[in-house]
């Protein structure tokens, strides 16, 4: 995956343009992803999977009749933004409502939920179905915390067929939820994947070992075991799944043996020989149209996962129903034959006429310098932040933060320097960060900047250090309201809370703003370093809590770095 690259920063966009050019009969590009090129019948429910890129054929590769109506595509391993999900849903819906069907990752939950609320408010009934098939990511007693891996494919295949058959929104949602409840996956990794443009993989597996309980975003497994021969590996995978999803002899099931990118079909067929024997001969299960191949990948990761699905009569019918997509075809399905008539989503003009008080315009100038300083800081720290994040995550934090702050700076620069107040500038910056960066950090930083701006306002005759401290508190409140994190969860909040508290205390003691900010930044730095001793309780790092011990949280670290560089700007 590092061999064919022009610019790593635009890898996803370049890939999507090429994908659409290769499949013009199937898909059309829209802001945030793609939709079916043919016009579905009016009143059909639109089934829309989505997530970060790097998983082809998930998610764009399964857009077409009988399966998905559109796909929301984010940067590599990064949740698409709420704006992306909204735009794709608006382009794909044809009067029957929308099912958003992403994996159960923190960024996806934040961004797709925000898109759902916006669509509902506009009169487009929308449901979210989070895929939770990965048995390694949480115990059965906390199944709602599990993440979606190869089971994504099963859920949107079944939901797409139900929608194609003509079921209404309530019924398609119910089918999707039952499909998710009947699906379990478990996998192993033999080598990590490499981000486009990078020289080293996100993680490595020692020779003769394998990572057990992998993710699909470059995360290492939750444990390491000796590499097993094919028959023993098959036994390990099947036994783990049947312990979580007990099945009686004679139960009709389907299965997906999924390659993660670098494990080739011949190897998968060798493994399938033994998986098939175990499922049919040993356990007496009835297999219905199983799949062996690449369904949900992780760039060039070497590894595989096994998915088992307990079928009921209607789930089996939808699983075996025909579909026709760029990457997956089954049976014969008839398109409407009509080319889709896309309606462009109108976006607000960020450069609309704005006017702030002289004090607010002056504060806006400072805010622009703050954003520029943050951009320089994050560009400098990008590689190290990615390294920290890759210990127990997907390694995208540095790249995502750079993309977000660059968008924020661009959003602020779209407003007139001579008249835009600090509220307008920071709201524009926050909106741009959230819509262009995606991921958990994108939506949280976007909401934080916007909240700080709204607290400062555009009409104040004077902006004091007390106003700034109150605005910082408003930003923290917005972040915690959205992300639900508390001190001790090993997130950015662990650094943000002591920063806000120290700033408030220093300002109350009469300390000048720049000096108070420096003290607060020092408190944030100490708190960020202290996160090395914490186990993550939220986000993608949660299943790898033990592995993260000894490494500080990447979000807390980037926050502290930025705050430390801002104090001189405020002087």
Coordinates of C-alpha atoms in Angstrom, one line a residue:
X1 CA 0.0 0.0 0.0
X2 CA 3.0 2.3 0.1
X3 CA 4.1 1.5 -3.5
X4 CA 1.6 3.5 -5.5
X5 CA 1.1 7.0 -3.9
X6 CA 1.1 10.5 -5.2
X7 CA 0.3 12.5 -2.1
X8 CA -0.5 10.7 1.1
X9 CA -2.6 13.7 2.2
X10 CA -5.0 13.1 -0.7
X11 CA -4.8 9.4 -1.0
X12 CA -8.4 8.8 -0.1
X13 CA -9.7 11.4 -2.6
X14 CA -7.5 10.1 -5.4
X15 CA -8.6 6.6 -4.7
X16 CA -12.3 7.5 -4.8
X17 CA -11.9 9.3 -8.1
X18 CA -10.2 6.3 -9.6
X19 CA -12.8 3.9 -8.2
X20 CA -15.7 5.9 -9.6
X21 CA -14.0 6.2 -13.0
X22 CA -13.5 2.4 -13.0
X23 CA -17.2 1.7 -12.2
X24 CA -19.3 4.4 -13.8
X25 CA -22.3 2.0 -14.3
X26 CA -22.4 1.4 -10.5
X27 CA -21.5 4.6 -8.6
X28 CA -21.4 8.4 -8.7
X29 CA -19.3 10.5 -6.5
X30 CA -21.0 12.9 -4.1
X31 CA -19.5 15.0 -1.3
X32 CA -18.5 12.5 1.4
X33 CA -18.6 9.3 -0.6
X34 CA -20.6 7.8 -3.4
X35 CA -24.2 6.6 -4.3
X36 CA -25.8 4.2 -6.7
X37 CA -25.5 5.4 -10.3
X38 CA -29.0 4.1 -11.1
X39 CA -32.2 5.6 -9.8
X40 CA -33.8 3.3 -7.2
X41 CA -37.6 3.1 -7.1
X42 CA -39.2 6.0 -5.2
X43 CA -40.0 5.1 -1.6
X44 CA -37.2 2.6 -1.2
X45 CA -35.3 2.6 2.1
X46 CA -31.7 3.8 1.5
X47 CA -29.1 1.5 3.3
X48 CA -25.9 3.4 3.8
X49 CA -22.8 1.8 5.4
X50 CA -19.7 3.9 6.0
X51 CA -16.5 4.5 7.9
X52 CA -12.9 5.2 7.2
X53 CA -11.2 4.1 4.0
X54 CA -8.6 1.3 3.8
X55 CA -11.2 -1.5 4.0
X56 CA -12.1 -2.1 0.3
X57 CA -14.4 -3.6 -0.8
X58 CA -16.0 -2.2 2.4
X59 CA -17.7 0.2 1.9
X60 CA -17.8 1.7 -1.6
X61 CA -17.3 -1.6 -3.3
X62 CA -20.7 -2.9 -2.3
X63 CA -22.8 0.0 -3.5
X64 CA -25.4 -1.2 -6.1
X65 CA -28.7 -2.9 -6.6
X66 CA -29.5 -5.4 -3.9
X67 CA -27.0 -4.1 -1.4
X68 CA -26.0 -0.5 -0.4
X69 CA -27.5 2.7 -1.8
X70 CA -24.5 4.7 -0.9
X71 CA -21.3 4.7 1.1
X72 CA -19.8 7.3 3.4
X73 CA -16.0 7.3 3.1
X74 CA -13.6 9.0 5.5
X75 CA -9.8 9.2 5.4
X76 CA -7.7 6.1 6.0
X77 CA -9.0 4.5 9.2
X78 CA -10.8 7.7 10.2
X79 CA -14.5 8.2 10.7
X80 CA -16.1 10.4 8.0
X81 CA -17.5 13.6 9.3
X82 CA -21.2 14.3 10.2
X83 CA -21.3 16.5 7.1
X84 CA -20.1 13.6 4.9
X85 CA -22.7 11.3 6.3
X86 CA -25.4 13.9 5.9
X87 CA -24.4 14.7 2.3
X88 CA -24.3 11.0 1.2
X89 CA -27.7 10.3 2.9
X90 CA -29.3 13.3 1.2
X91 CA -28.0 12.2 -2.2
X92 CA -29.1 8.6 -1.7
X93 CA -32.5 8.8 -0.1
X94 CA -35.6 8.5 -2.3
X95 CA -38.5 9.0 0.0
X96 CA -38.3 5.8 2.1
X97 CA -36.0 6.9 4.9
X98 CA -32.4 6.1 5.6
X99 CA -30.6 3.3 7.5
X100 CA -27.0 4.4 8.5
X101 CA -25.0 1.3 9.2
X102 CA -21.4 1.9 10.4
X103 CA -19.2 0.0 12.8
X104 CA -19.5 0.8 16.4
X105 CA -16.4 3.1 16.7
X106 CA -16.3 6.3 18.8
X107 CA -15.9 8.6 15.8
X108 CA -18.6 6.8 13.8
X109 CA -21.0 7.0 16.7
X110 CA -20.5 10.8 17.2
X111 CA -20.6 11.7 13.5
X112 CA -23.3 9.4 12.2
X113 CA -25.5 10.3 15.2
X114 CA -25.1 14.0 14.4
X115 CA -26.0 13.3 10.8
X116 CA -29.1 11.3 11.8
X117 CA -30.3 14.1 14.1
X118 CA -29.9 16.6 11.2
X119 CA -31.7 14.4 8.7
X120 CA -34.5 13.8 11.2
X121 CA -34.9 17.5 11.8
X122 CA -35.3 18.0 8.0
X123 CA -38.0 15.4 7.8
X124 CA -36.0 12.5 6.5
X125 CA -36.6 9.6 8.9
X126 CA -33.2 8.1 9.7
X127 CA -32.1 5.1 11.9
X128 CA -28.6 4.1 13.0
X129 CA -27.6 0.4 13.3
X130 CA -24.2 -0.1 14.9
X131 CA -22.5 -3.3 13.9
X132 CA -21.0 -5.1 17.0
X133 CA -19.8 -8.5 15.7
X134 CA -16.2 -8.6 17.1
X135 CA -16.1 -10.9 20.1
X136 CA -12.6 -9.9 21.1
X137 CA -13.4 -6.3 21.7
X138 CA -15.7 -6.7 24.7
X139 CA -17.3 -9.6 26.7
X140 CA -20.8 -10.8 25.9
X141 CA -22.1 -9.0 28.9
X142 CA -21.1 -5.7 27.3
X143 CA -22.0 -6.6 23.7
X144 CA -23.1 -3.1 23.0
X145 CA -19.4 -2.0 23.4
X146 CA -18.2 -4.4 20.7
X147 CA -16.8 -3.0 17.4
X148 CA -17.8 -3.9 13.9
X149 CA -15.3 -5.8 11.7
X150 CA -16.1 -8.3 8.9
X151 CA -19.7 -8.6 10.2
X152 CA -20.3 -5.2 8.7
X153 CA -20.5 -7.0 5.3
X154 CA -23.2 -9.4 6.6
X155 CA -25.4 -6.8 8.1
X156 CA -25.5 -4.4 5.1
X157 CA -25.9 -7.4 2.7
X158 CA -29.0 -8.6 4.6
X159 CA -30.4 -5.0 5.2
X160 CA -29.8 -4.1 1.6
X161 CA -31.7 -7.1 0.3
X162 CA -34.6 -6.4 2.7
X163 CA -34.8 -2.8 1.4
X164 CA -34.6 -4.0 -2.2
X165 CA -37.5 -6.4 -1.5
X166 CA -39.6 -3.4 -0.5
X167 CA -39.8 -3.5 3.3
X168 CA -40.5 -0.2 5.0
X169 CA -38.0 1.7 7.3
X170 CA -39.2 0.0 10.6
X171 CA -38.9 -3.4 9.0
X172 CA -35.5 -2.9 7.4
X173 CA -34.2 -1.6 10.7
X174 CA -35.5 -4.6 12.6
X175 CA -34.0 -7.0 10.0
X176 CA -30.6 -5.2 10.3
X177 CA -30.6 -5.4 14.1
X178 CA -31.5 -9.1 14.0
X179 CA -28.7 -9.8 11.5
X180 CA -26.3 -7.9 13.8
X181 CA -27.4 -9.9 16.8
X182 CA -26.9 -13.2 15.0
X183 CA -23.4 -12.4 13.8
X184 CA -20.0 -13.0 15.5
X185 CA -16.5 -12.5 14.2
X186 CA -13.0 -13.3 15.5
X187 CA -9.7 -12.9 13.8
X188 CA -5.9 -13.1 13.8
X189 CA -3.1 -11.0 12.3
X190 CA 0.3 -12.1 11.1
X191 CA 1.7 -8.7 10.2
X192 CA 0.6 -5.1 10.6
X193 CA -0.5 -2.7 7.8
X194 CA 1.3 0.4 6.5
X195 CA -0.3 3.8 6.0
X196 CA 0.0 5.3 2.5
X197 CA 3.3 7.2 2.4
X198 CA 4.7 5.6 5.6
X199 CA 7.9 3.6 5.8
X200 CA 6.9 1.3 8.6
X201 CA 3.8 -0.7 9.6
X202 CA 1.5 0.5 12.4
X203 CA 2.5 -2.6 14.4
X204 CA 4.7 -5.6 14.0
X205 CA 4.2 -9.2 15.0
X206 CA 7.3 -11.2 16.0
X207 CA 8.3 -14.1 13.8
X208 CA 6.5 -17.3 14.7
X209 CA 3.8 -15.3 16.5
X210 CA 0.3 -14.0 15.6
X211 CA -1.9 -11.3 17.0
X212 CA -5.2 -12.6 18.3
X213 CA -8.4 -10.6 18.4
X214 CA -7.4 -8.0 15.7
X215 CA -9.1 -4.8 14.7
X216 CA -9.5 -3.5 11.1
X217 CA -7.8 -0.1 11.7
X218 CA -4.2 -1.2 12.1
X219 CA -4.7 -2.0 15.8
X220 CA -2.7 -5.0 17.0
X221 CA -4.5 -7.9 18.5
X222 CA -5.5 -8.1 22.2
X223 CA -3.0 -10.9 22.7
X224 CA -0.1 -12.7 21.0
X225 CA 0.1 -16.5 20.6
X226 CA 2.4 -18.8 18.6
X227 CA 1.5 -19.2 15.0
X228 CA -0.7 -22.3 14.5
X229 CA -1.0 -24.7 11.6
X230 CA -4.1 -24.4 9.5
X231 CA -6.1 -27.1 11.3
X232 CA -5.4 -25.8 14.8
X233 CA -6.1 -22.2 13.7
X234 CA -9.4 -23.3 12.4
X235 CA -10.2 -25.0 15.7
X236 CA -9.2 -21.9 17.6
X237 CA -11.5 -19.6 15.5
X238 CA -14.5 -21.9 15.4
X239 CA -14.3 -22.8 19.2
X240 CA -14.1 -19.1 20.2
X241 CA -17.1 -18.2 18.0
X242 CA -19.3 -21.1 19.1
X243 CA -18.5 -20.3 22.8
X244 CA -20.0 -16.9 22.2
X245 CA -22.8 -17.9 19.8
X246 CA -24.0 -21.5 20.8
X247 CA -25.5 -23.3 17.8
X248 CA -27.4 -26.6 17.9
X249 CA -26.8 -29.4 15.4
X250 CA -28.9 -28.8 12.3
X251 CA -28.8 -25.0 12.7
X252 CA -28.6 -23.3 9.3
X253 CA -25.8 -20.7 9.3
X254 CA -23.6 -18.9 6.9
X255 CA -19.9 -18.0 7.3
X256 CA -17.4 -15.5 6.0
X257 CA -13.7 -16.3 6.0
X258 CA -12.3 -12.8 5.4
X259 CA -8.8 -11.9 4.2
X260 CA -7.4 -8.7 5.6
X261 CA -5.4 -7.6 2.5
X262 CA -2.1 -9.5 2.3
X263 CA -3.4 -13.0 3.1
X264 CA -4.1 -14.5 -0.3
X265 CA -7.0 -16.6 -1.5
X266 CA -5.0 -19.8 -1.7
X267 CA -4.1 -19.5 2.0
X268 CA -7.7 -18.8 2.9
X269 CA -8.9 -21.9 1.0
X270 CA -6.5 -24.0 2.9
X271 CA -7.9 -22.7 6.2
X272 CA -11.4 -23.0 4.9
X273 CA -10.9 -26.7 4.3
X274 CA -10.6 -27.2 8.1
X275 CA -13.2 -24.6 9.1
X276 CA -15.7 -26.4 6.8
X277 CA -14.9 -29.8 8.3
X278 CA -15.4 -28.5 11.8
X279 CA -18.6 -26.7 11.1
X280 CA -20.3 -29.4 9.0
X281 CA -18.8 -32.8 10.1
X282 CA -17.9 -32.0 13.7
X283 CA -20.7 -29.6 14.8
X284 CA -23.4 -30.7 12.4
X285 CA -24.3 -27.3 11.1
X286 CA -25.8 -26.6 7.8
X287 CA -23.8 -24.1 5.7
X288 CA -25.7 -21.7 3.4
X289 CA -23.7 -20.0 0.7
X290 CA -20.5 -19.2 2.7
X291 CA -18.0 -16.6 1.4
X292 CA -14.2 -16.9 1.3
X293 CA -12.3 -13.9 0.2
X294 CA -11.7 -10.2 0.9
X295 CA -14.8 -8.5 2.2
X296 CA -13.6 -6.0 4.8
X297 CA -9.8 -5.4 4.6
X298 CA -7.2 -3.4 6.5
X299 CA -4.9 -2.0 3.8
X300 CA -2.1 -4.5 3.5
X301 CA -2.5 -6.3 6.8
X302 CA -1.7 -10.0 6.8
X303 CA -4.4 -11.9 8.7
X304 CA -7.9 -13.2 8.5
X305 CA -11.2 -13.3 10.4
X306 CA -14.0 -15.8 10.6
X307 CA -17.6 -14.7 10.9
X308 CA -20.5 -17.0 11.7
X309 CA -24.2 -16.0 11.3
X310 CA -27.2 -17.8 12.7
X311 CA -29.8 -17.8 10.0
X312 CA -33.5 -17.5 10.3
X313 CA -35.8 -18.0 7.4
X314 CA -36.0 -14.4 6.3
X315 CA -32.3 -13.7 7.1
X316 CA -31.4 -16.6 4.9
X317 CA -33.6 -15.3 2.1
X318 CA -31.9 -11.9 2.3
X319 CA -28.4 -13.4 2.5
X320 CA -28.9 -15.4 -0.7
X321 CA -30.8 -12.7 -2.5
X322 CA -29.2 -11.3 -5.7
X323 CA -27.1 -8.2 -5.7
X324 CA -24.9 -6.4 -8.3
X325 CA -22.1 -4.2 -7.0
X326 CA -18.5 -3.4 -8.2
X327 CA -16.9 -5.9 -5.8
X328 CA -19.6 -8.4 -5.0
X329 CA -22.2 -10.0 -7.2
X330 CA -24.8 -12.7 -6.5
X331 CA -27.5 -14.1 -8.8
X332 CA -29.2 -11.7 -11.2
X333 CA -30.7 -8.4 -10.2
X334 CA -32.4 -5.9 -12.4
X335 CA -31.6 -2.3 -12.2
X336 CA -34.2 0.4 -12.8
X337 CA -32.2 1.4 -15.9
X338 CA -32.7 5.0 -15.0
X339 CA -29.6 7.2 -14.3
X340 CA -29.8 8.9 -11.0
X341 CA -30.6 12.6 -11.0
X342 CA -28.5 14.0 -8.2
X343 CA -29.5 17.2 -6.4
X344 CA -26.5 19.1 -5.0
X345 CA -26.7 19.7 -1.2
X346 CA -26.6 23.4 -0.5
X347 CA -23.9 24.4 2.0
X348 CA -23.8 27.6 4.0
X349 CA -21.5 30.3 2.6
X350 CA -18.8 30.7 5.2
X351 CA -17.8 34.0 3.6
X352 CA -21.2 35.5 4.0
X353 CA -21.3 39.1 5.3
X354 CA -20.3 39.2 8.9
X355 CA -19.6 42.1 11.3
X356 CA -18.0 42.1 14.7
X357 CA -17.3 44.8 17.3
X358 CA -13.8 46.3 17.2
X359 CA -12.9 44.2 20.3
X360 CA -14.2 41.1 18.7
X361 CA -12.4 41.8 15.4
X362 CA -9.2 42.3 17.4
X363 CA -9.7 39.0 19.2
X364 CA -10.4 37.3 15.9
X365 CA -6.9 38.4 14.7
X366 CA -5.5 36.8 17.8
X367 CA -7.6 33.6 17.2
X368 CA -6.2 33.4 13.6
X369 CA -2.6 33.6 15.0
X370 CA -3.5 30.9 17.6
X371 CA -4.8 28.6 14.9
X372 CA -1.7 29.2 12.8
X373 CA 0.5 28.4 15.8
X374 CA -1.5 25.2 16.4
X375 CA -1.0 24.2 12.8
X376 CA 2.7 24.6 12.9
X377 CA 2.9 22.7 16.2
X378 CA 0.8 19.8 14.9
X379 CA 2.7 19.5 11.6
X380 CA 5.9 19.3 13.5
X381 CA 4.5 16.6 15.9
X382 CA 2.6 14.6 13.3
X383 CA 4.9 11.6 13.1
X384 CA 5.3 11.3 16.9
X385 CA 1.6 11.6 17.5
X386 CA 1.0 8.9 15.0
X387 CA 3.6 6.7 16.7
X388 CA 2.0 7.1 20.1
X389 CA -1.5 6.5 18.7
X390 CA -0.3 3.3 17.0
X391 CA 0.7 1.6 20.3
X392 CA -2.9 0.7 21.0
X393 CA -4.9 2.4 18.2
X394 CA -4.8 3.0 14.5
X395 CA -2.0 5.4 14.2
X396 CA -4.0 8.2 12.5
X397 CA -4.1 10.8 15.2
X398 CA -1.2 12.9 13.9
X399 CA -2.4 12.8 10.4
X400 CA -6.0 13.5 11.4
X401 CA -5.0 16.5 13.6
X402 CA -2.9 18.0 10.8
X403 CA -5.8 17.6 8.4
X404 CA -8.2 19.1 10.9
X405 CA -6.2 22.2 11.9
X406 CA -5.4 22.9 8.2
X407 CA -9.1 22.9 7.5
X408 CA -9.7 25.1 10.5
X409 CA -7.1 27.6 9.3
X410 CA -8.6 27.6 5.9
X411 CA -12.1 28.1 7.3
X412 CA -11.0 31.1 9.3
X413 CA -9.2 32.6 6.4
X414 CA -12.4 32.6 4.3
X415 CA -13.8 35.3 6.5
X416 CA -12.9 39.0 6.0
X417 CA -10.1 40.1 8.3
X418 CA -11.4 43.6 8.6
X419 CA -14.9 42.8 9.8
X420 CA -15.2 39.2 11.1
X421 CA -15.5 38.9 14.9
X422 CA -14.0 36.1 17.0
X423 CA -17.2 34.2 17.2
X424 CA -17.6 34.0 13.4
X425 CA -13.9 33.0 12.9
X426 CA -13.9 30.3 15.5
X427 CA -17.2 28.9 14.5
X428 CA -16.1 28.7 10.9
X429 CA -12.8 27.1 11.9
X430 CA -14.6 24.6 14.1
X431 CA -17.1 23.7 11.4
X432 CA -14.4 23.3 8.9
X433 CA -12.3 21.1 11.2
X434 CA -15.3 18.8 11.9
X435 CA -16.4 18.5 8.3
X436 CA -13.0 18.0 6.7
X437 CA -11.2 15.9 9.3
X438 CA -13.8 13.5 10.5
X439 CA -13.0 11.0 13.2
X440 CA -13.5 11.5 17.0
X441 CA -11.0 14.3 17.2
X442 CA -12.6 16.1 14.3
X443 CA -16.0 16.3 15.8
X444 CA -14.7 17.1 19.3
X445 CA -12.2 19.8 18.3
X446 CA -14.8 21.3 15.9
X447 CA -17.4 21.5 18.6
X448 CA -14.9 22.9 21.1
X449 CA -13.7 25.7 18.8
X450 CA -17.3 26.6 17.9
X451 CA -18.3 26.7 21.6
X452 CA -15.3 28.9 22.5
X453 CA -16.2 31.3 19.7
X454 CA -19.9 31.5 20.7
X455 CA -18.9 32.2 24.3
X456 CA -16.7 35.1 23.3
X457 CA -19.3 36.5 20.9
X458 CA -19.1 39.0 18.1
X459 CA -20.6 42.0 19.9
X460 CA -18.6 42.6 23.2
X461 CA -17.1 46.0 23.7
X462 CA -14.3 44.4 25.6
X463 CA -13.0 40.9 25.9
X464 CA -11.2 40.2 29.2
X465 CA -9.1 37.4 30.5
X466 CA -12.2 36.3 32.5
X467 CA -14.2 36.1 29.3
X468 CA -11.4 33.9 27.8
X469 CA -11.4 31.6 30.8
X470 CA -15.2 31.2 30.6
X471 CA -15.0 30.5 26.9
X472 CA -12.4 27.8 27.5
X473 CA -14.8 26.2 30.1
X474 CA -17.6 26.4 27.5
X475 CA -15.3 24.5 25.0
X476 CA -14.5 21.8 27.6
X477 CA -18.2 21.5 28.4
X478 CA -19.0 21.0 24.7
X479 CA -16.3 18.3 24.3
X480 CA -17.5 16.4 27.4
X481 CA -21.2 16.7 26.4
X482 CA -20.4 15.1 23.0
X483 CA -17.7 12.6 23.9
X484 CA -18.9 11.6 27.3
X485 CA -15.3 11.3 28.6
X486 CA -14.4 12.0 32.2
X487 CA -11.0 12.4 33.9
X488 CA -9.4 9.0 34.1
X489 CA -10.7 7.7 30.9
X490 CA -7.3 8.3 29.2
X491 CA -8.5 10.9 26.6
X492 CA -7.9 14.5 25.8
X493 CA -10.2 15.4 28.7
X494 CA -7.5 14.3 31.1
X495 CA -5.4 17.2 29.9
X496 CA -8.2 19.6 29.2
X497 CA -9.8 19.6 32.6
X498 CA -6.6 20.6 34.6
X499 CA -5.9 23.2 31.9
X500 CA -9.4 24.8 32.3
X501 CA -9.3 24.6 36.1
X502 CA -5.8 26.1 36.3
X503 CA -6.6 28.9 33.9
X504 CA -9.7 29.8 35.9
X505 CA -7.8 29.9 39.2
X506 CA -5.0 31.9 37.8
X507 CA -7.3 34.5 36.2
X508 CA -9.2 34.8 39.5
X509 CA -5.9 35.5 41.2
X510 CA -5.3 38.4 38.8
X511 CA -2.6 36.8 36.8
X512 CA -2.3 38.3 33.2
X513 CA -3.8 36.1 30.5
X514 CA -0.5 35.0 28.9
X515 CA 1.1 34.0 32.2
X516 CA -2.1 32.3 33.3
X517 CA -2.3 30.4 30.0
X518 CA 1.3 29.2 30.4
X519 CA 0.6 27.9 33.9
X520 CA -2.5 26.1 32.6
X521 CA -0.5 24.6 29.7
X522 CA 2.1 23.3 32.2
X523 CA -0.7 21.6 34.1
X524 CA -2.0 20.1 30.9
X525 CA 1.4 18.8 30.0
X526 CA 1.9 17.1 33.4
X527 CA -1.6 15.6 33.1
X528 CA -1.0 14.4 29.6
X529 CA 2.3 12.7 30.7
X530 CA 0.4 11.1 33.6
X531 CA -2.0 9.4 31.2
X532 CA 0.8 6.9 30.6
X533 CA -0.3 5.2 33.8
X534 CA -4.0 4.9 32.8
X535 CA -5.9 2.2 31.0
X536 CA -8.3 3.6 28.3
X537 CA -12.0 3.2 29.0
X538 CA -13.3 4.7 25.8
X539 CA -12.5 4.6 22.1
X540 CA -10.5 2.2 19.9
X541 CA -7.7 1.8 22.5
X542 CA -10.1 0.3 25.1
X543 CA -9.8 -3.3 23.9
X544 CA -6.0 -2.9 24.1
X545 CA -6.0 -1.3 27.5
X546 CA -3.0 -3.3 28.8
X547 CA -0.9 -2.6 25.8
X548 CA -1.4 1.2 26.2
X549 CA 0.1 1.2 29.7
X550 CA 3.3 3.2 29.7
X551 CA 2.3 5.3 26.7
X552 CA 0.5 8.7 27.1
X553 CA -2.7 9.3 25.3
X554 CA -2.2 10.9 21.9
X555 CA -5.2 13.2 22.2
X556 CA -4.1 14.5 25.6
X557 CA -0.5 14.9 24.3
X558 CA -1.5 16.9 21.2
X559 CA -3.7 19.2 23.3
X560 CA -0.9 19.9 25.7
X561 CA 1.5 20.6 22.9
X562 CA -0.8 23.1 21.3
X563 CA -1.7 24.9 24.5
X564 CA 2.0 25.2 25.4
X565 CA 2.7 27.0 22.1
X566 CA -0.2 29.4 22.4
X567 CA 0.9 31.4 25.5
X568 CA 3.4 33.5 23.7
X569 CA 0.8 34.4 21.1
X570 CA -1.5 35.8 23.8
X571 CA 1.2 38.0 25.2

